[in-house]
PDB file of C-alpha atoms in Angstrom:
ATOM      1  CA  MET A 192       4.826   6.939   8.511  1.00  0.00           C
ATOM      2  CA  PHE A 193       4.640   5.831   4.948  1.00  0.00           C
ATOM      3  CA  LEU A 194       6.498   2.713   3.759  1.00  0.00           C
ATOM      4  CA  TYR A 195       7.043   2.214  -0.032  1.00  0.00           C
ATOM      5  CA  PHE A 196       7.712  -0.995  -1.904  1.00  0.00           C
ATOM      6  CA  LEU A 197       8.802  -0.777  -5.478  1.00  0.00           C
ATOM      7  CA  LEU A 198       8.519  -4.079  -7.616  1.00  0.00           C
ATOM      8  CA  ASP A 199       9.638  -4.371 -11.250  1.00  0.00           C
ATOM      9  CA  THR A 200       6.642  -5.500 -13.429  1.00  0.00           C
ATOM     10  CA  PHE A 201       8.912  -8.252 -14.882  1.00  0.00           C
ATOM     11  CA  PRO A 202      10.215 -10.505 -12.096  1.00  0.00           C
ATOM     12  CA  PRO A 203      13.782 -11.898 -12.563  1.00  0.00           C
ATOM     13  CA  ARG A 204      13.840 -14.982 -14.496  1.00  0.00           C
ATOM     14  CA  TRP A 205      14.703 -17.128 -11.455  1.00  0.00           C
ATOM     15  CA  ILE A 206      11.549 -16.232  -9.555  1.00  0.00           C
ATOM     16  CA  SER A 207       8.056 -17.092 -10.711  1.00  0.00           C
ATOM     17  CA  LEU A 208       5.249 -14.617 -10.536  1.00  0.00           C
ATOM     18  CA  ARG A 209       3.464 -16.956  -8.115  1.00  0.00           C
ATOM     19  CA  THR A 210       6.379 -17.099  -5.784  1.00  0.00           C
ATOM     20  CA  LEU A 211       6.708 -13.299  -5.903  1.00  0.00           C
ATOM     21  CA  LEU A 212       3.068 -12.758  -5.205  1.00  0.00           C
ATOM     22  CA  LEU A 213       3.239 -15.271  -2.266  1.00  0.00           C
ATOM     23  CA  LYS A 214       6.168 -13.547  -0.844  1.00  0.00           C
ATOM     24  CA  LEU A 215       4.593 -10.254  -1.180  1.00  0.00           C
ATOM     25  CA  LYS A 216       1.458 -11.526   0.538  1.00  0.00           C
ATOM     26  CA  THR A 217       3.650 -12.759   3.404  1.00  0.00           C
ATOM     27  CA  PHE A 218       5.368  -9.354   3.674  1.00  0.00           C
ATOM     28  CA  LYS A 219       1.861  -7.761   4.055  1.00  0.00           C
ATOM     29  CA  LYS A 220       0.975 -10.169   6.658  1.00  0.00           C
ATOM     30  CA  CYS A 221       4.135  -9.536   8.774  1.00  0.00           C
ATOM     31  CA  LEU A 222       3.744  -5.789   8.428  1.00  0.00           C
ATOM     32  CA  ARG A 223       0.197  -6.108   9.604  1.00  0.00           C
ATOM     33  CA  GLN A 224       1.262  -8.077  12.730  1.00  0.00           C
ATOM     34  CA  TYR A 225       3.926  -5.473  13.401  1.00  0.00           C
ATOM     35  CA  PHE A 226       1.624  -2.631  13.163  1.00  0.00           C
ATOM     36  CA  HIS A 227      -1.060  -4.559  15.306  1.00  0.00           C
ATOM     37  CA  SER A 228       1.402  -4.906  17.890  1.00  0.00           C
ATOM     38  CA  LYS A 229       1.510  -1.061  18.123  1.00  0.00           C
ATOM     39  CA  HIS A 230      -2.196  -0.893  18.143  1.00  0.00           C
ATOM     40  CA  GLN A 231      -2.497   0.433  14.658  1.00  0.00           C
ATOM     41  CA  THR A 232      -4.238  -1.020  11.672  1.00  0.00           C
ATOM     42  CA  CYS A 233      -2.645  -1.127   8.299  1.00  0.00           C
ATOM     43  CA  VAL A 234      -3.744   0.481   5.048  1.00  0.00           C
ATOM     44  CA  ILE A 235      -2.025  -0.783   1.866  1.00  0.00           C
ATOM     45  CA  PHE A 236      -2.652   0.929  -1.470  1.00  0.00           C
ATOM     46  CA  GLU A 237      -1.206  -0.177  -4.802  1.00  0.00           C
ATOM     47  CA  ARG A 238      -0.961   1.915  -7.724  1.00  0.00           C
ATOM     48  CA  ASN A 239      -0.055   0.631 -11.241  1.00  0.00           C
ATOM     49  CA  PHE A 240      -0.362   3.688 -13.478  1.00  0.00           C
ATOM     50  CA  ARG A 241       2.184   5.877 -15.303  1.00  0.00           C
ATOM     51  CA  SER A 242       5.055   3.867 -14.174  1.00  0.00           C
ATOM     52  CA  PRO A 243       7.046   0.746 -15.290  1.00  0.00           C
ATOM     53  CA  HIS A 244       6.715  -0.814 -11.732  1.00  0.00           C
ATOM     54  CA  LEU A 245       4.167  -1.609  -9.047  1.00  0.00           C
ATOM     55  CA  GLN A 246       3.959   0.932  -6.291  1.00  0.00           C
ATOM     56  CA  LEU A 247       2.716  -0.264  -2.735  1.00  0.00           C
ATOM     57  CA  GLN A 248       2.246   2.244   0.148  1.00  0.00           C
ATOM     58  CA  VAL A 249       1.723   0.779   3.614  1.00  0.00           C
ATOM     59  CA  VAL A 250       0.355   3.354   6.114  1.00  0.00           C
ATOM     60  CA  PRO A 251      -0.214   2.537   9.647  1.00  0.00           C
ATOM     61  CA  VAL A 252      -3.333   4.337  11.128  1.00  0.00           C
ATOM     62  CA  SER A 253      -4.499   4.532  14.753  1.00  0.00           C
ATOM     63  CA  GLY A 254      -7.139   2.155  15.612  1.00  0.00           C
ATOM     64  CA  ALA A 255      -9.457   5.210  16.510  1.00  0.00           C
ATOM     65  CA  VAL A 256     -10.010   6.273  12.952  1.00  0.00           C
ATOM     66  CA  SER A 257      -9.661   2.764  11.271  1.00  0.00           C
ATOM     67  CA  GLU A 258     -13.437   2.270  11.051  1.00  0.00           C
ATOM     68  CA  ASP A 259     -13.743   5.458   8.914  1.00  0.00           C
ATOM     69  CA  ILE A 260     -11.033   4.884   6.313  1.00  0.00           C
ATOM     70  CA  ARG A 261     -13.045   2.656   3.766  1.00  0.00           C
ATOM     71  CA  GLU A 262     -15.946   5.203   3.880  1.00  0.00           C
ATOM     72  CA  GLU A 263     -13.496   8.120   3.535  1.00  0.00           C
ATOM     73  CA  PHE A 264     -11.970   6.568   0.388  1.00  0.00           C
ATOM     74  CA  ARG A 265     -15.524   5.862  -1.129  1.00  0.00           C
ATOM     75  CA  THR A 266     -16.529   9.710  -0.363  1.00  0.00           C
ATOM     76  CA  SER A 267     -13.152  11.036  -1.958  1.00  0.00           C
ATOM     77  CA  ALA A 268     -13.457   8.777  -4.825  1.00  0.00           C
ATOM     78  CA  ALA A 269     -17.092   9.962  -5.477  1.00  0.00           C
ATOM     79  CA  LYS A 270     -15.911  13.638  -5.385  1.00  0.00           C
ATOM     80  CA  GLU A 271     -13.128  12.885  -7.939  1.00  0.00           C
ATOM     81  CA  GLY A 272     -15.332  10.824 -10.224  1.00  0.00           C
ATOM     82  CA  ILE A 273     -13.490   7.575  -9.384  1.00  0.00           C
ATOM     83  CA  THR A 274     -15.462   4.416  -9.156  1.00  0.00           C
ATOM     84  CA  LEU A 275     -14.539   1.946  -6.534  1.00  0.00           C
ATOM     85  CA  LEU A 276     -15.472  -1.649  -6.927  1.00  0.00           C
ATOM     86  CA  GLU A 277     -15.550  -4.043  -4.038  1.00  0.00           C
ATOM     87  CA  MET A 278     -13.047  -6.897  -4.135  1.00  0.00           C
ATOM     88  CA  GLU A 279     -13.504  -9.776  -1.761  1.00  0.00           C
ATOM     89  CA  ARG A 280     -10.309 -10.750   0.350  1.00  0.00           C
ATOM     90  CA  ASP A 281     -10.048 -14.214  -1.485  1.00  0.00           C
ATOM     91  CA  GLN A 282     -10.542 -12.683  -4.976  1.00  0.00           C
ATOM     92  CA  LEU A 283      -7.785 -12.397  -7.367  1.00  0.00           C
ATOM     93  CA  LEU A 284      -6.915  -8.894  -8.729  1.00  0.00           C
ATOM     94  CA  SER A 285      -6.924 -10.507 -12.148  1.00  0.00           C
ATOM     95  CA  ASP A 286     -10.558 -11.412 -11.687  1.00  0.00           C
ATOM     96  CA  ILE A 287     -11.581  -7.749 -11.794  1.00  0.00           C
ATOM     97  CA  VAL A 288      -8.686  -5.951 -13.619  1.00  0.00           C
ATOM     98  CA  PRO A 289      -7.627  -7.384 -16.969  1.00  0.00           C
ATOM     99  CA  HIS A 290      -3.853  -7.901 -17.615  1.00  0.00           C
ATOM    100  CA  LYS A 291      -2.009  -4.675 -18.402  1.00  0.00           C
ATOM    101  CA  THR A 292      -4.936  -2.462 -17.176  1.00  0.00           C
ATOM    102  CA  PRO A 293      -3.791   0.419 -14.965  1.00  0.00           C
ATOM    103  CA  TYR A 294      -5.433   0.136 -11.453  1.00  0.00           C
ATOM    104  CA  PHE A 295      -5.485   1.399  -8.002  1.00  0.00           C
ATOM    105  CA  LEU A 296      -6.107  -0.920  -5.193  1.00  0.00           C
ATOM    106  CA  ILE A 297      -6.796  -0.382  -1.295  1.00  0.00           C
ATOM    107  CA  GLU A 298      -6.271  -3.236   1.065  1.00  0.00           C
ATOM    108  CA  PHE A 299      -7.790  -3.033   4.659  1.00  0.00           C
ATOM    109  CA  ASP A 300      -7.193  -5.091   7.601  1.00  0.00           C
ATOM    110  CA  SER A 301     -10.811  -6.613   7.446  1.00  0.00           C
ATOM    111  CA  GLY A 302     -13.617  -6.541   4.964  1.00  0.00           C
ATOM    112  CA  PRO A 303     -13.589  -6.151   1.239  1.00  0.00           C
ATOM    113  CA  HIS A 304     -10.769  -4.257  -0.544  1.00  0.00           C
ATOM    114  CA  LEU A 305     -11.530  -1.462  -3.030  1.00  0.00           C
ATOM    115  CA  VAL A 306     -10.193  -1.251  -6.540  1.00  0.00           C
ATOM    116  CA  HIS A 307     -10.506   1.049  -9.394  1.00  0.00           C
ATOM    117  CA  ARG A 308      -9.694   0.370 -13.135  1.00  0.00           C
ATOM    118  CA  ILE A 309      -7.924   3.536 -14.354  1.00  0.00           C
ATOM    119  CA  LYS A 310      -9.131   4.871 -17.537  1.00  0.00           C
ATOM    120  CA  GLY A 311      -7.787   8.188 -18.488  1.00  0.00           C
ATOM    121  CA  ARG A 312      -6.851  10.557 -15.768  1.00  0.00           C
ATOM    122  CA  PHE A 313      -6.185   9.727 -12.079  1.00  0.00           C
ATOM    123  CA  PRO A 314      -4.738  11.681  -9.187  1.00  0.00           C
ATOM    124  CA  LEU A 315      -1.459  10.232  -8.594  1.00  0.00           C
ATOM    125  CA  GLN A 316      -1.540  11.169  -4.902  1.00  0.00           C
ATOM    126  CA  PHE A 317      -5.113   9.863  -4.385  1.00  0.00           C
ATOM    127  CA  GLY A 318      -4.255   7.368  -1.688  1.00  0.00           C
ATOM    128  CA  ARG A 319      -2.002   9.900   0.283  1.00  0.00           C
ATOM    129  CA  GLN A 320      -4.727  12.541  -0.272  1.00  0.00           C
ATOM    130  CA  VAL A 321      -7.440  10.576   1.374  1.00  0.00           C
ATOM    131  CA  LEU A 322      -5.187   9.220   4.418  1.00  0.00           C
ATOM    132  CA  ALA A 323      -3.699  12.619   5.189  1.00  0.00           C
ATOM    133  CA  SER A 324      -7.168  14.350   5.100  1.00  0.00           C
ATOM    134  CA  SER A 325      -8.345  16.245   8.209  1.00  0.00           C
ATOM    135  CA  ASN A 326     -10.936  13.353   8.562  1.00  0.00           C
ATOM    136  CA  LEU A 327      -8.178  10.619   8.973  1.00  0.00           C
ATOM    137  CA  LEU A 328      -4.639  11.573   9.802  1.00  0.00           C
ATOM    138  CA  ASN A 329      -4.948  15.178   9.616  1.00  0.00           C
ATOM    139  CA  VAL A 330      -1.463  15.783   8.006  1.00  0.00           C
ATOM    140  CA  PRO A 331      -2.155  17.786   4.835  1.00  0.00           C
ATOM    141  CA  GLY A 332       1.502  18.649   4.554  1.00  0.00           C
ATOM    142  CA  ARG A 333       2.197  14.964   3.907  1.00  0.00           C
ATOM    143  CA  VAL A 334      -0.005  14.499   0.687  1.00  0.00           C
ATOM    144  CA  ASP A 335       2.869  15.226  -1.719  1.00  0.00           C
ATOM    145  CA  TRP A 336       5.850  12.816  -1.074  1.00  0.00           C
ATOM    146  CA  LYS A 337       8.288  15.535  -2.242  1.00  0.00           C
ATOM    147  CA  ALA A 338       7.318  17.699   0.854  1.00  0.00           C
ATOM    148  CA  CYS A 339       8.299  14.560   3.097  1.00  0.00           C
ATOM    149  CA  GLN A 340      11.843  14.146   1.892  1.00  0.00           C
ATOM    150  CA  ALA A 341      14.463  13.687   4.546  1.00  0.00           C
ATOM    151  CA  SER A 342      18.168  13.977   4.450  1.00  0.00           C
ATOM    152  CA  LYS A 343      20.154  10.782   3.657  1.00  0.00           C
ATOM    153  CA  GLU A 344      21.224  10.537   7.287  1.00  0.00           C
ATOM    154  CA  GLU A 345      17.638  10.881   8.533  1.00  0.00           C
ATOM    155  CA  GLU A 346      16.429   8.260   6.127  1.00  0.00           C
ATOM    156  CA  THR A 347      19.170   5.988   7.036  1.00  0.00           C
ATOM    157  CA  GLU A 348      18.446   6.487  10.732  1.00  0.00           C
ATOM    158  CA  MET A 349      14.700   5.851  10.129  1.00  0.00           C
ATOM    159  CA  ALA A 350      15.362   2.768   8.017  1.00  0.00           C
ATOM    160  CA  CYS A 351      17.658   1.252  10.701  1.00  0.00           C
ATOM    161  CA  THR A 352      15.107   1.917  13.666  1.00  0.00           C
ATOM    162  CA  PHE A 353      12.455   0.231  11.536  1.00  0.00           C
ATOM    163  CA  ARG A 354      14.449  -2.654  10.712  1.00  0.00           C
ATOM    164  CA  ARG A 355      15.352  -3.239  14.364  1.00  0.00           C
ATOM    165  CA  LYS A 356      11.740  -2.978  15.568  1.00  0.00           C
ATOM    166  CA  PHE A 357      10.486  -5.101  12.596  1.00  0.00           C
ATOM    167  CA  GLN A 358      12.996  -7.850  13.075  1.00  0.00           C
ATOM    168  CA  PRO A 359      10.793 -10.051  15.253  1.00  0.00           C
ATOM    169  CA  TYR A 360       8.323 -10.067  12.426  1.00  0.00           C
ATOM    170  CA  ASP A 361      10.546 -10.387   9.420  1.00  0.00           C
ATOM    171  CA  PHE A 362       9.913 -13.896   8.021  1.00  0.00           C
ATOM    172  CA  THR A 363      13.017 -13.439   5.666  1.00  0.00           C
ATOM    173  CA  ARG A 364      15.370 -13.863   8.774  1.00  0.00           C
ATOM    174  CA  GLU A 365      14.396 -17.680   8.511  1.00  0.00           C
ATOM    175  CA  LEU A 366      15.462 -17.990   4.956  1.00  0.00           C
TER     176      LEU A 366
END
């Protein structure tokens, strides 16, 4: 399962960037709690490249392979000539990546995150490629999102099922 969150780079005037980032952090925390209840870890990768908006992809992964994920990202990055820098969990992305610089960020449930400052070419499906690899999820047919498209009815059913199951973790119910 891949969940997508698309956020405009320019938040509405009625919401501050700080408020937006706090809500995003809270959503991530709630998603992690939900997936932990299903004995899964959560990998979140964020790409800000070749698009007017930020893209977050949330991928639940079995606890059995969760220890291998960070190393698999490092190995795959080295093969692609991508430099991944460690980012401490309490560190701000802006401490590592200058404003308006394209980047790719991978967040893990524990330990440091990994970040790449994109200069020039970057494989758009890199995060999916690593997670779908035979060493992790072993679903090579899910690398390209276009191959994963479902009918409108299937998408609606999946969304309704997820909303129902996620409801106990959804902090927006309290707003």
